[in-house]
Coordinates of C-alpha atoms in Angstrom, one line a residue:
X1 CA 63.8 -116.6 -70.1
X2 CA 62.7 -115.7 -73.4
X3 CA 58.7 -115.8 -73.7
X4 CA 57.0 -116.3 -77.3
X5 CA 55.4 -113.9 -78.2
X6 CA 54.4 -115.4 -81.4
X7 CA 54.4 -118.9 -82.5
X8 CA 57.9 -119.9 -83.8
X9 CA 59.9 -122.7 -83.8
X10 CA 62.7 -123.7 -81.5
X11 CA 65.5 -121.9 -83.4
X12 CA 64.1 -118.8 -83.8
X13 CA 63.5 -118.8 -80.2
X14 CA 67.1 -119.8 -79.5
X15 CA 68.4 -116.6 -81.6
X16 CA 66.2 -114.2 -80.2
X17 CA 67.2 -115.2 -76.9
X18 CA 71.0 -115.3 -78.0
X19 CA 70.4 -111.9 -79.4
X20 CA 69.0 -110.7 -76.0
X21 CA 72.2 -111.8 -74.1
X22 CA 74.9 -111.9 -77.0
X23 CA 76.5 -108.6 -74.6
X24 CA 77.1 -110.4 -71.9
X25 CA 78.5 -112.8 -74.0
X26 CA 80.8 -110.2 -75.5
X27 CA 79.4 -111.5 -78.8
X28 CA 78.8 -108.7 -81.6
X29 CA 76.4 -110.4 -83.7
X30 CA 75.1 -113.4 -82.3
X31 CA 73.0 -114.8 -85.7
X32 CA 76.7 -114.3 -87.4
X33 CA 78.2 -116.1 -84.6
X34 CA 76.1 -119.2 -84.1
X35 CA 75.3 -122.0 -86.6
X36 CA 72.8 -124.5 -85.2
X37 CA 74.1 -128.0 -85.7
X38 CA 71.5 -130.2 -83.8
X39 CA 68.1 -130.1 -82.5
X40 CA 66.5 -132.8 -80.1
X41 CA 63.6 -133.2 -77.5
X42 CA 63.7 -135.4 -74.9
X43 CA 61.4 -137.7 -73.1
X44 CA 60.1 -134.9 -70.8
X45 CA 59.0 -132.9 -73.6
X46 CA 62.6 -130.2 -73.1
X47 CA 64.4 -129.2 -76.3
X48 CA 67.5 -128.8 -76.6
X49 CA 69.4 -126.6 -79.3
X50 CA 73.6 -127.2 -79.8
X51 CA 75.1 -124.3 -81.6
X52 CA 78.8 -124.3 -83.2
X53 CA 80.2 -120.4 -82.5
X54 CA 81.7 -119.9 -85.7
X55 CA 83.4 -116.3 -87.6
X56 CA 83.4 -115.3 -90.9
X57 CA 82.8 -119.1 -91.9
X58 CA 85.6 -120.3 -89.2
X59 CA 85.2 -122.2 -86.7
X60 CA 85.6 -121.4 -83.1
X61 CA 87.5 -124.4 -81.4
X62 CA 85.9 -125.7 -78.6
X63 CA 82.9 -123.2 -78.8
X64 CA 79.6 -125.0 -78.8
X65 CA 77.2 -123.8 -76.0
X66 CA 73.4 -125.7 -75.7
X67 CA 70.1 -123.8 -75.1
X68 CA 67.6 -126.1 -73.3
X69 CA 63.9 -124.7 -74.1
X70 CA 60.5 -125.4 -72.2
X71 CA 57.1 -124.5 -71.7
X72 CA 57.2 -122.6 -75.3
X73 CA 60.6 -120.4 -74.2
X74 CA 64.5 -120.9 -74.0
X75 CA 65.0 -121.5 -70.0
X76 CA 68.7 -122.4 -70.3
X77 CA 72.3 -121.5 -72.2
X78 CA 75.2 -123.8 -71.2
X79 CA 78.9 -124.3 -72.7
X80 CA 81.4 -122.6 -74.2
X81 CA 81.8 -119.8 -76.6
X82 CA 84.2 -116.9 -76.9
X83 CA 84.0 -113.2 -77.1
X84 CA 83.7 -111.8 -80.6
X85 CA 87.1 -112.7 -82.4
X86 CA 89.1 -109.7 -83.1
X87 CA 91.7 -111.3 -85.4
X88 CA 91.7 -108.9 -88.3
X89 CA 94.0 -111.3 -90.4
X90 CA 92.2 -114.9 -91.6
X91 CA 94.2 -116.1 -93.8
X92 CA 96.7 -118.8 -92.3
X93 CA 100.4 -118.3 -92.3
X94 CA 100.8 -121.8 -93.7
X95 CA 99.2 -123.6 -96.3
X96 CA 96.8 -126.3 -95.4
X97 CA 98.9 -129.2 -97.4
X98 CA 102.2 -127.5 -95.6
X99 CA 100.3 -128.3 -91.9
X100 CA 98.9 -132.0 -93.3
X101 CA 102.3 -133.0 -93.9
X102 CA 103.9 -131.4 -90.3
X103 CA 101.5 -133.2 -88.9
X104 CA 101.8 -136.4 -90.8
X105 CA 105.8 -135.9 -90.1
X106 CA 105.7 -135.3 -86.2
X107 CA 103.7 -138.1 -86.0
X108 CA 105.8 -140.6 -88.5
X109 CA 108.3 -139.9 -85.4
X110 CA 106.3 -141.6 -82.6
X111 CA 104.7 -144.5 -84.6
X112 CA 104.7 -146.4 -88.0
X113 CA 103.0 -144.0 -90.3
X114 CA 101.7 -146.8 -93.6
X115 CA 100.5 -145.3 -96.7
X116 CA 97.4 -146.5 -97.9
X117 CA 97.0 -148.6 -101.2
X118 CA 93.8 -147.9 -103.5
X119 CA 91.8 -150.8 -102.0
X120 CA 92.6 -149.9 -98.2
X121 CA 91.2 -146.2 -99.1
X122 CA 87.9 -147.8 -100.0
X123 CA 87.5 -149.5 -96.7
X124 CA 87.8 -146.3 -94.3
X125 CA 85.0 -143.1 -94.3
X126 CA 86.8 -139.7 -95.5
X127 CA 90.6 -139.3 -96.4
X128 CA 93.3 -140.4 -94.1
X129 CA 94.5 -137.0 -93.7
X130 CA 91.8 -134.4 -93.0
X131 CA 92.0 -131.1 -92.2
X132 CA 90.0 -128.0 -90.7
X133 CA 90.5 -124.3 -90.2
X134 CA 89.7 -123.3 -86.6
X135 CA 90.0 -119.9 -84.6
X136 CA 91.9 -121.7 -81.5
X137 CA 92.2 -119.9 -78.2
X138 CA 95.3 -121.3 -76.7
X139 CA 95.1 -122.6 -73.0
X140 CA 91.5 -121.2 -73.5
X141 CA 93.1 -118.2 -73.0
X142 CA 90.4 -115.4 -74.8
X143 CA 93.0 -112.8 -75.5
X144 CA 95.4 -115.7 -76.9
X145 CA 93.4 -116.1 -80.6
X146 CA 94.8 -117.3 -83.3
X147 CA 94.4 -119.3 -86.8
X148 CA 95.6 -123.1 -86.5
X149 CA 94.7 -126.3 -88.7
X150 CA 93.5 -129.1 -86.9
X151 CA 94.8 -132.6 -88.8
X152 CA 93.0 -135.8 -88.1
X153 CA 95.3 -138.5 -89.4

């Protein structure tokens, strides 16, 4: 575990520790790599640190990992992250409009697709088509990376 040395808060503790073991996470630069996205304590006084694993301002898919801290230090990293992505291309093959519309398409084929009017758009949060640029490891496969969009429809 990582011991303060100094008095700092919870995140900097979490980095420091990432930092010790981003190696044996095959992760180059782990405070490049890691975005913290939520920070709670619980009723026995442990904190606990989620962290999306993102590259170059991408998104890993499925790569959040938790570091559980008490008694001033980081005792504990679980979840999921990948090795450093070596994908030297990031621009996507196909336009994010292009992969809203697939989607919308494929799924017009298993159910009633119905286009909004004005007044129905007011009454749901976000858009009814929303998209997101991911680094996706297929079958969680880490030498199977690639660039998808993810639709939420």
């Amino acid at each position: 575990p990582l011991a303060a040395t100094e008095k700092m808060d919870w995140q900097e503790k979490a980095l420091r520790y990432l930092e010790q073991v981003q190696t044996l996470m095959q992760i180059k630069n782990a405070a490049e790599e890691f975005t913290f996205t939520t920070s709670e304590t619980d009723e026995l006084g442990q904190t606990h640190l989620r962290a999306q694993q993102i590259y170059k301002g991408i998104k890993v898919y499925s790569a959040e990992i938790v570091l559980h801290g008490w008694d001033e230090s980081i005792q504990l990293l679980n979840g999921r992250s990948y090795p450093t992505p070596s994908l030297t291309k990031l621009t996507p093959a196909i336009s994010e409009q292009h992969a809203a519309r697939t989607a919308v398409a494929q799924l017009s084929k298993h159910t009633k697709v119905k286009k909004l009017s004005t007044a129905e758009l007011e009454l749901i949060p976000g858009k009814p088509v929303e998209t997101a640029l991911f680094i996706y490891h297929k079958s969680s496969d880490i030498n199977a990376e690639h660039l998808a969009w993810f639709v939420t429809i």
